[in-house]
Amino acid sequence: MSSLDYRGILTGEGGTTTLIDPTTAAELTTLPRASIEETDRAIERAHAAFPAWRAVSPGDRARLLRRFASVVDEHLVELAELEVRNSGHTIGNATWEAGNVRDVLNYYSAAPERMFGRQIPVAGGVDITFLEPLGVVGIIVPWNFPMPIAGWGFGPALAAGNTVVLKPAEVTPLTAIRLAELALEAGLPEGVFTVVPGKGSVVGERFVTHPLVRKVCFTGSTDVGKGVMRGAADQVKAVTLELGGKSANIIFEDADLEVAAAAAPGAVFDNAGQDCCARSRILVQRSVYERFLGLLEPAVKGFRVRQPSDPDAEMGPLITAGQLASVAAYVEGTDIAFTGSVPVGSELQQGFWYPPTVVIPASASDRIWREEVFGPVVAVLPFDDEAEAIWMANDSDFGLSGSLFTSDVGRALRVARGVEAGNLSVNSHSSVRYWTPFGGYKQSGLGRELGPDAPAAFSEVKNVFIAT
Ligand code: NAD
């Protein structure tokens, strides 16, 4: 791991982080962390690289991003295996995640040639608008999806002509660091995309306070996100916030219950429930409540919690001992309906395993119904009619995503429009596609990522009037 001292940015001035394999709790490696001074140097380098990068012709910038995508593609297996070790993601998920970075780069490689302005009719001249890059963009990434969330930021930001400094989560920096190396291999100039591993309170806060960072794109917990927004206010700095969630999965009596029950475990236990979009509240119409729970039980018990390197694994361990303790504390004292299992084996004894768990809260005011557990735990409550389902779904500080199962098209549209969340799916749990917008209502966030408009979110609109 000596490559971590890459390009002389890190000297270890900021201390070190010891990474742990979540599957076995074995030590993986120790990495240097950036200090404030090293973070400043990375930001200054990114600032120095900006004029040349914004001047790269649109076609050449597009070609460089396509080449970056190809190099990522050539290293898909390596990146996926790195994520399995560092984050305990199943190999199936990790392979998808590396592929998602490639796809996002390919998608936004079409943007440089399409950063259109407008020509607006005016008297006495010509009025045109330009989309101008912002400068240095700071991207702060959480530990739950280290590769995709990094790519959702740096793909469109680079395409729009910005340079990027990116801080991975302290416990999961390996794939981001590798991606920065692959960017150089693909021919992106030095300083255009720099990964700065380190602490949130050092590197992350510096992105917020450093005047040369013109936008902060933060994904993480709602509490830290509020602090980022407060800090950004000092310089009226732009922010995108992708925060927590407590999304509802609403099952109506006219739904195909077999399909809904078979799909529910994957919608909350994928990535061991460490997913901002996890459908961690299941709302079931009272008339089919018992039947639905009867169908859900075998689906949960059959959910394949395995060693993450097993190609059949649907779920692996949690990320850290701390996360395991936090999830267990949420469940303590709650009525557990049924659970799945965790794999056994002497080398797994110390790993951070928690079984898929279904709980029945005493009421909708229970902590487990209201707070983001960020683990493989789902709470189930009944509702009586459509109005109550919408009311219960919206009775939350969050509003990131949600699902509803019904065979009535009118109801599907009414409820999808009625639920206050950025991403809804009907008779499925699909949530994030790189070519459709993604983001939250209420305390789940501010702004949207992905989709056709993401490069505009990394641009200023400039209006120019030319007198004729
Ligand atoms: P976190 O808020 O603890 O950390 C997120 C990132 O912020 C990390 O890189 C961390 O080092 C950094 N950070 C910490 N303190 C900081 C500070 N004071 N200033 C600047 N940066 C700081 O979150 P986490 O535990 O890594 O991730 C889990 C959370 O992320 C969950 O709440 C989850 O819902 C959320 N999340 C949201 C989305 C979304 O798109 N809405 C996606 C994934 C995760």
Short mmCIF file of C-alpha atoms and ligand atoms in Angstrom, two decimals:
data_model
loop_
_atom_site.label_atom_id
_atom_site.label_comp_id
_atom_site.label_asym_id
_atom_site.label_seq_id
_atom_site.Cartn_x
_atom_site.Cartn_y
_atom_site.Cartn_z
CA MET A 1 0.00 0.00 0.00
CA SER A 2 2.96 2.32 -0.39
CA SER A 3 1.12 3.75 -3.40
CA LEU A 4 -0.88 5.67 -0.80
CA ASP A 5 1.92 8.16 -0.56
CA TYR A 6 0.93 8.89 -4.12
CA ARG A 7 2.19 12.00 -5.83
CA GLY A 8 3.73 13.28 -2.65
CA ILE A 9 0.46 14.54 -1.20
CA LEU A 10 0.53 12.46 1.96
CA THR A 11 3.41 12.37 4.35
CA GLY A 12 1.49 11.01 7.33
CA GLU A 13 1.45 14.43 9.00
CA GLY A 14 -2.25 13.89 9.70
CA GLY A 15 -1.71 10.57 11.48
CA THR A 16 -2.70 7.13 10.24
CA THR A 17 -5.83 5.02 9.88
CA THR A 18 -5.83 1.26 10.35
CA LEU A 19 -8.31 -0.44 8.06
CA ILE A 20 -10.18 -3.56 9.20
CA ASP A 21 -11.70 -6.33 7.07
CA PRO A 22 -15.34 -6.38 8.28
CA THR A 23 -15.75 -10.05 7.40
CA THR A 24 -13.15 -11.28 9.91
CA ALA A 25 -12.11 -8.14 11.87
CA ALA A 26 -8.54 -8.81 10.70
CA GLU A 27 -6.27 -5.82 10.12
CA LEU A 28 -6.03 -4.96 6.44
CA THR A 29 -3.52 -2.14 6.20
CA THR A 30 -2.53 1.18 7.72
CA LEU A 31 -2.72 4.38 5.69
CA PRO A 32 -1.53 7.94 6.22
CA ARG A 33 -4.19 10.60 6.72
CA ALA A 34 -3.97 14.08 5.29
CA SER A 35 -3.35 17.00 7.63
CA ILE A 36 -4.95 20.43 7.14
CA GLU A 37 -1.74 21.65 5.44
CA GLU A 38 -1.74 18.66 3.07
CA THR A 39 -5.42 19.25 2.33
CA ASP A 40 -4.64 22.89 1.51
CA ARG A 41 -1.85 21.79 -0.83
CA ALA A 42 -4.23 19.40 -2.64
CA ILE A 43 -6.83 22.19 -3.00
CA GLU A 44 -4.19 24.63 -4.29
CA ARG A 45 -2.98 22.07 -6.83
CA ALA A 46 -6.58 21.51 -7.98
CA HIS A 47 -7.00 25.28 -8.27
CA ALA A 48 -3.78 25.54 -10.30
CA ALA A 49 -4.97 22.74 -12.62
CA PHE A 50 -8.35 24.40 -13.23
CA PRO A 51 -7.54 26.97 -15.98
CA ALA A 52 -5.93 24.35 -18.23
CA TRP A 53 -8.68 21.76 -17.56
CA ARG A 54 -11.53 24.16 -18.35
CA ALA A 55 -9.69 25.12 -21.55
CA VAL A 56 -9.44 21.51 -22.80
CA SER A 57 -11.69 21.43 -25.85
CA PRO A 58 -15.07 19.75 -25.29
CA GLY A 59 -14.22 16.86 -27.62
CA ASP A 60 -10.90 16.21 -25.88
CA ARG A 61 -12.43 16.39 -22.41
CA ALA A 62 -15.06 13.90 -23.59
CA ARG A 63 -12.35 11.58 -24.95
CA LEU A 64 -10.40 11.73 -21.69
CA LEU A 65 -13.49 10.80 -19.68
CA ARG A 66 -14.23 7.91 -22.05
CA ARG A 67 -10.64 6.75 -21.65
CA PHE A 68 -11.01 6.98 -17.86
CA ALA A 69 -14.15 4.82 -18.16
CA SER A 70 -12.23 2.23 -20.22
CA VAL A 71 -9.39 2.07 -17.71
CA VAL A 72 -11.93 1.57 -14.89
CA ASP A 73 -13.50 -1.20 -16.97
CA GLU A 74 -10.12 -2.91 -17.38
CA HIS A 75 -9.72 -2.87 -13.57
CA LEU A 76 -13.27 -3.92 -12.66
CA VAL A 77 -12.26 -7.16 -10.93
CA GLU A 78 -9.45 -5.51 -9.00
CA LEU A 79 -11.69 -2.65 -7.83
CA ALA A 80 -14.49 -5.04 -6.85
CA GLU A 81 -12.14 -7.30 -4.86
CA LEU A 82 -10.68 -4.27 -3.11
CA GLU A 83 -14.20 -3.22 -2.04
CA VAL A 84 -15.01 -6.72 -0.80
CA ARG A 85 -11.98 -6.60 1.50
CA ASN A 86 -12.29 -2.99 2.62
CA SER A 87 -16.09 -2.74 2.97
CA GLY A 88 -17.40 -6.32 3.16
CA HIS A 89 -19.64 -5.74 0.14
CA THR A 90 -20.76 -8.89 -1.65
CA ILE A 91 -18.73 -9.55 -4.76
CA GLY A 92 -21.89 -9.23 -6.86
CA ASN A 93 -22.60 -5.76 -5.47
CA ALA A 94 -18.99 -4.62 -5.60
CA THR A 95 -18.72 -5.63 -9.27
CA TRP A 96 -21.88 -3.65 -10.02
CA GLU A 97 -20.48 -0.67 -8.09
CA ALA A 98 -17.23 -0.59 -10.09
CA GLY A 99 -19.28 -0.95 -13.29
CA ASN A 100 -21.44 1.95 -12.15
CA VAL A 101 -18.36 4.23 -12.00
CA ARG A 102 -17.52 3.21 -15.56
CA ASP A 103 -21.10 3.81 -16.73
CA VAL A 104 -21.35 7.19 -15.02
CA LEU A 105 -18.10 8.30 -16.67
CA ASN A 106 -19.31 7.12 -20.06
CA TYR A 107 -22.66 8.84 -19.60
CA TYR A 108 -21.14 12.20 -18.58
CA SER A 109 -18.45 11.96 -21.24
CA ALA A 110 -21.29 13.03 -23.56
CA ALA A 111 -21.79 16.22 -21.56
CA PRO A 112 -18.83 18.47 -22.50
CA GLU A 113 -20.08 18.80 -26.09
CA ARG A 114 -23.63 19.44 -24.83
CA MET A 115 -23.15 22.14 -22.19
CA PHE A 116 -25.62 24.36 -24.06
CA GLY A 117 -26.39 27.95 -23.22
CA ARG A 118 -29.44 29.80 -24.52
CA GLN A 119 -30.02 32.71 -26.83
CA ILE A 120 -32.76 34.91 -25.40
CA PRO A 121 -34.54 37.55 -27.52
CA VAL A 122 -33.80 41.11 -26.38
CA ALA A 123 -34.03 44.59 -27.91
CA GLY A 124 -30.87 46.26 -29.24
CA GLY A 125 -28.56 43.31 -29.17
CA VAL A 126 -27.99 39.61 -28.59
CA ASP A 127 -28.34 37.88 -25.24
CA ILE A 128 -26.67 34.56 -24.63
CA THR A 129 -26.06 32.39 -21.59
CA PHE A 130 -23.03 30.24 -20.83
CA LEU A 131 -22.61 27.36 -18.38
CA GLU A 132 -19.29 28.12 -16.71
CA PRO A 133 -17.43 25.66 -14.48
CA LEU A 134 -17.22 26.61 -10.80
CA GLY A 135 -13.55 25.87 -10.13
CA VAL A 136 -12.52 23.37 -7.44
CA VAL A 137 -15.34 21.10 -6.28
CA GLY A 138 -15.02 19.23 -2.97
CA ILE A 139 -16.75 15.86 -2.79
CA ILE A 140 -17.26 14.17 0.60
CA VAL A 141 -18.19 10.49 0.46
CA PRO A 142 -19.64 8.13 3.13
CA TRP A 143 -18.53 4.55 3.73
CA ASN A 144 -21.62 2.72 2.54
CA PHE A 145 -21.13 3.01 -1.24
CA PRO A 146 -17.56 4.27 -1.67
CA MET A 147 -17.32 3.86 -5.44
CA PRO A 148 -20.73 4.88 -6.82
CA ILE A 149 -21.17 7.94 -4.61
CA ALA A 150 -17.67 9.14 -5.52
CA GLY A 151 -18.46 8.70 -9.23
CA TRP A 152 -21.84 10.47 -9.01
CA GLY A 153 -19.88 13.51 -7.87
CA PHE A 154 -16.65 13.47 -9.86
CA GLY A 155 -18.20 12.25 -13.19
CA PRO A 156 -20.45 15.25 -13.86
CA ALA A 157 -18.16 17.72 -12.02
CA LEU A 158 -15.20 16.87 -14.26
CA ALA A 159 -17.38 16.81 -17.37
CA ALA A 160 -18.54 20.36 -16.61
CA GLY A 161 -14.91 21.52 -16.53
CA ASN A 162 -14.27 21.63 -12.78
CA THR A 163 -11.34 20.10 -10.94
CA VAL A 164 -12.14 17.83 -8.02
CA VAL A 165 -10.79 17.07 -4.58
CA LEU A 166 -12.51 14.07 -3.04
CA LYS A 167 -12.51 12.85 0.54
CA PRO A 168 -13.47 9.20 0.99
CA ALA A 169 -14.82 7.99 4.34
CA GLU A 170 -12.05 7.28 6.80
CA VAL A 171 -12.75 3.53 6.93
CA THR A 172 -13.24 2.94 3.19
CA PRO A 173 -10.66 4.93 1.18
CA LEU A 174 -9.05 2.19 -0.92
CA THR A 175 -11.18 2.17 -4.06
CA ALA A 176 -11.29 5.98 -4.28
CA ILE A 177 -7.50 6.14 -4.08
CA ARG A 178 -7.24 3.51 -6.79
CA LEU A 179 -9.70 5.45 -8.98
CA ALA A 180 -7.53 8.57 -8.69
CA GLU A 181 -4.54 6.54 -9.85
CA LEU A 182 -6.56 5.13 -12.75
CA ALA A 183 -7.56 8.67 -13.75
CA LEU A 184 -3.88 9.56 -14.15
CA GLU A 185 -3.28 6.35 -16.07
CA ALA A 186 -6.11 7.35 -18.42
CA GLY A 187 -4.40 10.68 -19.11
CA LEU A 188 -6.27 13.14 -16.89
CA PRO A 189 -3.76 15.86 -16.02
CA GLU A 190 -2.23 15.99 -12.51
CA GLY A 191 -4.37 17.92 -10.05
CA VAL A 192 -7.63 17.51 -12.00
CA PHE A 193 -8.90 14.70 -9.77
CA THR A 194 -7.25 14.28 -6.37
CA VAL A 195 -8.30 11.97 -3.56
CA VAL A 196 -7.47 13.27 -0.09
CA PRO A 197 -7.98 10.55 2.54
CA GLY A 198 -8.38 11.71 6.11
CA LYS A 199 -10.73 12.68 8.90
CA GLY A 200 -14.04 14.43 8.37
CA SER A 201 -13.19 16.97 11.02
CA VAL A 202 -9.92 17.80 9.20
CA VAL A 203 -10.15 17.20 5.44
CA GLY A 204 -13.96 17.41 5.14
CA GLU A 205 -14.21 20.60 7.19
CA ARG A 206 -11.36 22.15 5.21
CA PHE A 207 -13.31 21.60 1.99
CA VAL A 208 -16.10 23.60 3.61
CA THR A 209 -13.89 26.42 4.96
CA HIS A 210 -11.29 26.77 2.17
CA PRO A 211 -12.28 29.72 -0.07
CA LEU A 212 -10.88 28.08 -3.21
CA VAL A 213 -13.41 25.22 -2.94
CA ARG A 214 -16.46 26.62 -4.71
CA LYS A 215 -18.94 23.83 -4.09
CA VAL A 216 -19.22 20.98 -1.60
CA CYS A 217 -21.07 17.89 -2.62
CA PHE A 218 -21.72 16.00 0.62
CA THR A 219 -23.22 12.55 1.09
CA GLY A 220 -23.53 11.23 4.63
CA SER A 221 -25.50 11.54 7.81
CA THR A 222 -28.11 14.26 8.30
CA ASP A 223 -26.35 15.70 11.36
CA VAL A 224 -22.98 16.14 9.65
CA GLY A 225 -24.77 17.43 6.53
CA LYS A 226 -26.43 20.18 8.59
CA GLY A 227 -22.98 21.21 9.84
CA VAL A 228 -21.66 21.32 6.26
CA MET A 229 -24.58 23.55 5.26
CA ARG A 230 -24.01 25.88 8.24
CA GLY A 231 -20.30 26.09 7.42
CA ALA A 232 -20.95 26.73 3.73
CA ALA A 233 -23.17 29.68 4.63
CA ASP A 234 -20.10 31.66 5.77
CA GLN A 235 -18.88 31.93 2.18
CA VAL A 236 -22.29 31.45 0.51
CA LYS A 237 -20.75 28.30 -0.92
CA ALA A 238 -22.93 26.00 -3.01
CA VAL A 239 -23.81 22.63 -1.49
CA THR A 240 -25.48 19.46 -2.60
CA LEU A 241 -26.57 17.29 0.33
CA GLU A 242 -27.49 13.62 0.08
CA LEU A 243 -28.42 12.57 3.62
CA GLY A 244 -30.26 9.90 5.55
CA GLY A 245 -33.50 8.10 4.85
CA LYS A 246 -36.28 6.03 6.41
CA SER A 247 -38.12 4.98 3.30
CA ALA A 248 -41.52 3.34 3.18
CA ASN A 249 -42.50 0.20 1.29
CA ILE A 250 -46.32 0.36 1.04
CA ILE A 251 -48.20 -2.88 0.33
CA PHE A 252 -51.87 -2.48 -0.66
CA GLU A 253 -54.40 -5.32 -0.41
CA ASP A 254 -54.78 -5.41 -4.22
CA ALA A 255 -51.02 -6.02 -4.74
CA ASP A 256 -49.47 -9.26 -5.89
CA LEU A 257 -48.48 -10.21 -2.34
CA GLU A 258 -46.13 -13.00 -3.41
CA VAL A 259 -44.14 -10.58 -5.56
CA ALA A 260 -44.16 -7.87 -2.87
CA ALA A 261 -43.01 -10.29 -0.14
CA ALA A 262 -40.28 -11.79 -2.30
CA ALA A 263 -38.94 -8.32 -3.17
CA ALA A 264 -39.08 -6.77 0.32
CA PRO A 265 -35.92 -8.36 1.84
CA GLY A 266 -33.64 -7.22 -0.99
CA ALA A 267 -35.05 -3.69 -0.69
CA VAL A 268 -33.83 -3.34 2.88
CA PHE A 269 -31.13 -5.95 3.49
CA ASP A 270 -29.04 -5.24 0.40
CA ASN A 271 -25.62 -3.93 1.51
CA ALA A 272 -26.60 -5.17 4.98
CA GLY A 273 -29.17 -2.37 5.18
CA GLN A 274 -26.43 0.27 5.00
CA ASP A 275 -28.24 2.01 2.19
CA CYS A 276 -29.75 5.49 2.37
CA CYS A 277 -32.61 4.19 0.17
CA ALA A 278 -33.30 1.09 2.29
CA ARG A 279 -37.04 0.47 2.52
CA SER A 280 -36.78 0.09 6.28
CA ARG A 281 -40.47 0.71 7.04
CA ILE A 282 -42.99 -1.72 5.60
CA LEU A 283 -46.60 -0.49 5.67
CA VAL A 284 -49.15 -3.24 5.00
CA GLN A 285 -52.89 -2.81 4.53
CA ARG A 286 -54.54 -4.37 7.58
CA SER A 287 -56.73 -6.80 5.56
CA VAL A 288 -53.62 -8.58 4.21
CA TYR A 289 -51.24 -7.89 7.10
CA GLU A 290 -51.04 -11.43 8.53
CA ARG A 291 -50.87 -13.02 5.09
CA PHE A 292 -48.07 -10.71 4.01
CA LEU A 293 -46.02 -11.46 7.17
CA GLY A 294 -46.55 -15.18 6.50
CA LEU A 295 -45.08 -14.75 3.01
CA LEU A 296 -42.29 -12.46 4.22
CA GLU A 297 -40.93 -14.91 6.80
CA PRO A 298 -39.57 -17.56 4.38
CA ALA A 299 -38.20 -14.81 2.13
CA VAL A 300 -36.24 -13.32 5.06
CA LYS A 301 -35.06 -16.71 6.33
CA GLY A 302 -33.92 -17.58 2.81
CA PHE A 303 -31.94 -14.37 2.33
CA ARG A 304 -28.39 -15.55 1.64
CA VAL A 305 -26.06 -13.98 4.21
CA ARG A 306 -22.69 -15.38 3.22
CA GLN A 307 -19.01 -14.57 3.04
CA PRO A 308 -18.94 -11.55 0.71
CA SER A 309 -16.55 -13.28 -1.68
CA ASP A 310 -19.17 -16.02 -2.29
CA PRO A 311 -20.79 -15.25 -5.67
CA ASP A 312 -24.17 -16.37 -4.23
CA ALA A 313 -24.04 -13.98 -1.28
CA GLU A 314 -26.91 -11.49 -1.09
CA MET A 315 -25.62 -9.85 2.10
CA GLY A 316 -22.33 -9.60 3.97
CA PRO A 317 -21.26 -8.13 7.31
CA LEU A 318 -21.74 -4.60 8.65
CA ILE A 319 -18.93 -2.13 8.18
CA THR A 320 -17.51 -1.75 11.71
CA ALA A 321 -17.84 -3.01 15.27
CA GLY A 322 -19.38 0.37 16.13
CA GLN A 323 -22.06 0.02 13.48
CA LEU A 324 -22.83 -3.50 14.72
CA ALA A 325 -23.25 -2.24 18.29
CA SER A 326 -25.46 0.63 17.12
CA VAL A 327 -27.77 -1.68 15.14
CA ALA A 328 -28.01 -4.16 18.03
CA ALA A 329 -28.92 -1.33 20.41
CA TYR A 330 -31.81 -0.25 18.15
CA VAL A 331 -33.27 -3.76 18.19
CA GLU A 332 -32.88 -4.37 21.92
CA GLY A 333 -36.22 -4.35 23.69
CA THR A 334 -38.21 -4.38 20.41
CA ASP A 335 -40.63 -7.15 19.46
CA ILE A 336 -38.73 -9.31 16.93
CA ALA A 337 -41.08 -11.10 14.51
CA PHE A 338 -38.41 -13.28 12.87
CA THR A 339 -34.81 -13.17 11.69
CA GLY A 340 -32.58 -14.70 9.05
CA SER A 341 -29.19 -16.12 9.85
CA VAL A 342 -25.48 -15.30 9.68
CA PRO A 343 -22.74 -17.63 8.45
CA VAL A 344 -20.68 -19.60 10.96
CA GLY A 345 -16.97 -20.43 10.81
CA SER A 346 -14.07 -19.81 13.12
CA GLU A 347 -12.53 -17.08 10.94
CA LEU A 348 -15.86 -15.21 10.89
CA GLN A 349 -16.34 -15.23 14.68
CA GLN A 350 -14.95 -11.73 15.14
CA GLY A 351 -16.54 -10.26 11.98
CA PHE A 352 -19.34 -7.69 12.15
CA TRP A 353 -22.28 -9.95 11.29
CA TYR A 354 -25.93 -9.23 12.07
CA PRO A 355 -28.87 -11.29 10.78
CA PRO A 356 -31.69 -9.82 8.67
CA THR A 357 -34.28 -8.87 11.29
CA VAL A 358 -37.99 -8.02 11.11
CA VAL A 359 -39.44 -6.11 14.07
CA ILE A 360 -42.94 -5.00 15.03
CA PRO A 361 -42.79 -1.61 16.76
CA ALA A 362 -45.30 -0.87 19.51
CA SER A 363 -46.34 2.28 17.61
CA ALA A 364 -45.26 4.76 14.96
CA SER A 365 -43.55 6.82 17.63
CA ASP A 366 -40.98 4.08 18.37
CA ARG A 367 -37.36 5.01 17.70
CA ILE A 368 -36.95 2.04 15.40
CA TRP A 369 -39.82 3.28 13.21
CA ARG A 370 -38.56 6.87 13.07
CA GLU A 371 -34.75 6.79 13.01
CA GLU A 372 -32.37 5.51 10.37
CA VAL A 373 -30.92 2.25 11.76
CA PHE A 374 -28.54 1.75 8.81
CA GLY A 375 -28.46 -1.99 9.32
CA PRO A 376 -30.43 -5.09 8.24
CA VAL A 377 -33.52 -4.27 10.29
CA VAL A 378 -37.01 -3.60 8.95
CA ALA A 379 -40.06 -2.51 10.94
CA VAL A 380 -43.62 -3.45 9.90
CA LEU A 381 -46.90 -1.71 10.77
CA PRO A 382 -50.47 -1.98 9.39
CA PHE A 383 -52.60 0.80 7.85
CA ASP A 384 -56.30 0.99 7.04
CA ASP A 385 -56.70 2.95 3.81
CA GLU A 386 -54.86 4.90 1.11
CA ALA A 387 -55.02 8.21 2.96
CA GLU A 388 -53.55 6.67 6.10
CA ALA A 389 -50.78 4.96 4.08
CA ILE A 390 -49.71 8.30 2.57
CA TRP A 391 -49.95 10.02 5.96
CA MET A 392 -47.82 7.34 7.65
CA ALA A 393 -45.24 7.35 4.83
CA ASN A 394 -44.93 11.13 5.18
CA ASP A 395 -44.82 11.09 8.97
CA SER A 396 -41.02 11.23 8.89
CA ASP A 397 -38.25 13.84 8.91
CA PHE A 398 -36.81 12.07 5.87
CA GLY A 399 -37.97 11.75 2.26
CA LEU A 400 -35.43 9.99 0.10
CA SER A 401 -37.18 7.11 -1.63
CA GLY A 402 -40.07 4.69 -1.34
CA SER A 403 -42.01 1.92 -3.03
CA LEU A 404 -45.61 0.91 -3.38
CA PHE A 405 -47.22 -2.29 -4.52
CA THR A 406 -50.71 -2.21 -6.03
CA SER A 407 -52.51 -3.46 -9.14
CA ASP A 408 -54.51 -0.23 -9.46
CA VAL A 409 -52.79 2.22 -11.85
CA GLY A 410 -54.73 5.22 -10.57
CA ARG A 411 -53.78 4.46 -6.98
CA ALA A 412 -50.16 3.91 -8.02
CA LEU A 413 -50.01 7.41 -9.46
CA ARG A 414 -51.95 9.05 -6.62
CA VAL A 415 -49.73 7.52 -3.96
CA ALA A 416 -46.50 8.07 -5.90
CA ARG A 417 -47.45 11.75 -6.20
CA GLY A 418 -48.58 11.91 -2.58
CA VAL A 419 -45.47 10.52 -0.90
CA GLU A 420 -42.95 13.27 -0.11
CA ALA A 421 -39.79 11.60 -1.39
CA GLY A 422 -37.43 12.13 -4.30
CA ASN A 423 -37.46 8.60 -5.70
CA LEU A 424 -40.53 6.39 -5.87
CA SER A 425 -41.00 3.05 -7.53
CA VAL A 426 -44.19 1.15 -8.24
CA ASN A 427 -44.30 -2.65 -8.03
CA SER A 428 -40.51 -2.69 -7.83
CA HIS A 429 -37.72 -1.29 -5.69
CA SER A 430 -35.55 0.21 -8.35
CA SER A 431 -34.05 3.42 -7.08
CA VAL A 432 -30.87 4.74 -8.60
CA ARG A 433 -30.18 4.87 -12.32
CA TYR A 434 -27.33 7.10 -13.42
CA TRP A 435 -29.40 8.68 -16.18
CA THR A 436 -32.34 9.67 -13.92
CA PRO A 437 -32.25 12.29 -11.14
CA PHE A 438 -31.63 11.20 -7.56
CA GLY A 439 -32.02 13.06 -4.26
CA GLY A 440 -34.19 13.68 -1.25
CA TYR A 441 -37.02 15.79 0.17
CA LYS A 442 -37.00 17.26 3.67
CA GLN A 443 -34.01 16.22 5.81
CA SER A 444 -32.89 13.67 3.23
CA GLY A 445 -31.10 16.32 1.27
CA LEU A 446 -30.84 19.32 -0.97
CA GLY A 447 -30.35 19.28 -4.73
CA ARG A 448 -30.25 16.35 -7.12
CA GLU A 449 -27.46 14.18 -8.43
CA LEU A 450 -27.24 12.08 -11.59
CA GLY A 451 -29.56 12.37 -14.58
CA PRO A 452 -29.18 14.74 -17.50
CA ASP A 453 -28.99 17.89 -15.34
CA ALA A 454 -26.09 16.94 -13.05
CA PRO A 455 -23.38 18.83 -15.00
CA ALA A 456 -25.50 22.00 -14.71
CA ALA A 457 -25.40 21.58 -10.91
CA PHE A 458 -21.61 21.96 -11.18
CA SER A 459 -21.88 25.14 -13.28
CA GLU A 460 -22.73 28.82 -12.94
CA VAL A 461 -25.10 30.37 -15.46
CA LYS A 462 -23.53 33.48 -16.96
CA ASN A 463 -25.65 35.91 -18.97
CA VAL A 464 -23.94 38.07 -21.63
CA PHE A 465 -25.59 40.90 -23.54
CA ILE A 466 -23.93 42.18 -26.73
CA ALA A 467 -25.19 45.50 -28.07
CA THR A 468 -25.68 45.50 -31.81
P1 NAD B 1 -21.02 10.61 8.08
O1 NAD B 1 -21.89 11.81 8.02
O2 NAD B 1 -20.49 10.19 9.38
O3 NAD B 1 -19.75 10.80 7.14
C1 NAD B 1 -19.87 11.10 5.77
C2 NAD B 1 -18.58 11.75 5.30
O4 NAD B 1 -18.46 13.02 5.93
C3 NAD B 1 -17.33 10.97 5.67
O5 NAD B 1 -16.38 11.08 4.64
C4 NAD B 1 -16.86 11.71 6.92
O6 NAD B 1 -15.47 11.56 7.14
C5 NAD B 1 -17.21 13.14 6.56
N1 NAD B 1 -17.32 14.04 7.69
C6 NAD B 1 -17.50 13.72 8.99
N2 NAD B 1 -17.52 14.83 9.74
C7 NAD B 1 -17.37 15.87 8.91
C8 NAD B 1 -17.33 17.28 9.08
N3 NAD B 1 -17.47 17.84 10.28
N4 NAD B 1 -17.18 18.07 7.99
C9 NAD B 1 -17.09 17.53 6.77
N5 NAD B 1 -17.10 16.19 6.54
C10 NAD B 1 -17.25 15.38 7.60
O7 NAD B 1 -21.85 9.47 7.37
P2 NAD B 1 -21.45 7.92 7.20
O8 NAD B 1 -21.67 7.26 8.53
O9 NAD B 1 -20.13 7.79 6.53
O10 NAD B 1 -22.54 7.43 6.14
C11 NAD B 1 -23.79 7.00 6.49
C12 NAD B 1 -24.84 8.07 6.25
O11 NAD B 1 -24.80 8.51 4.90
C13 NAD B 1 -26.24 7.58 6.47
O12 NAD B 1 -26.99 8.52 7.19
C14 NAD B 1 -26.80 7.47 5.06
O13 NAD B 1 -28.18 7.55 4.96
C15 NAD B 1 -26.12 8.57 4.37
N6 NAD B 1 -26.13 8.34 2.92
C16 NAD B 1 -26.95 9.11 2.11
C17 NAD B 1 -27.00 8.88 0.74
C18 NAD B 1 -27.90 9.69 -0.16
O14 NAD B 1 -27.65 9.70 -1.35
N7 NAD B 1 -28.90 10.37 0.34
C19 NAD B 1 -26.21 7.90 0.19
C20 NAD B 1 -25.40 7.14 1.03
C21 NAD B 1 -25.36 7.39 2.39
#
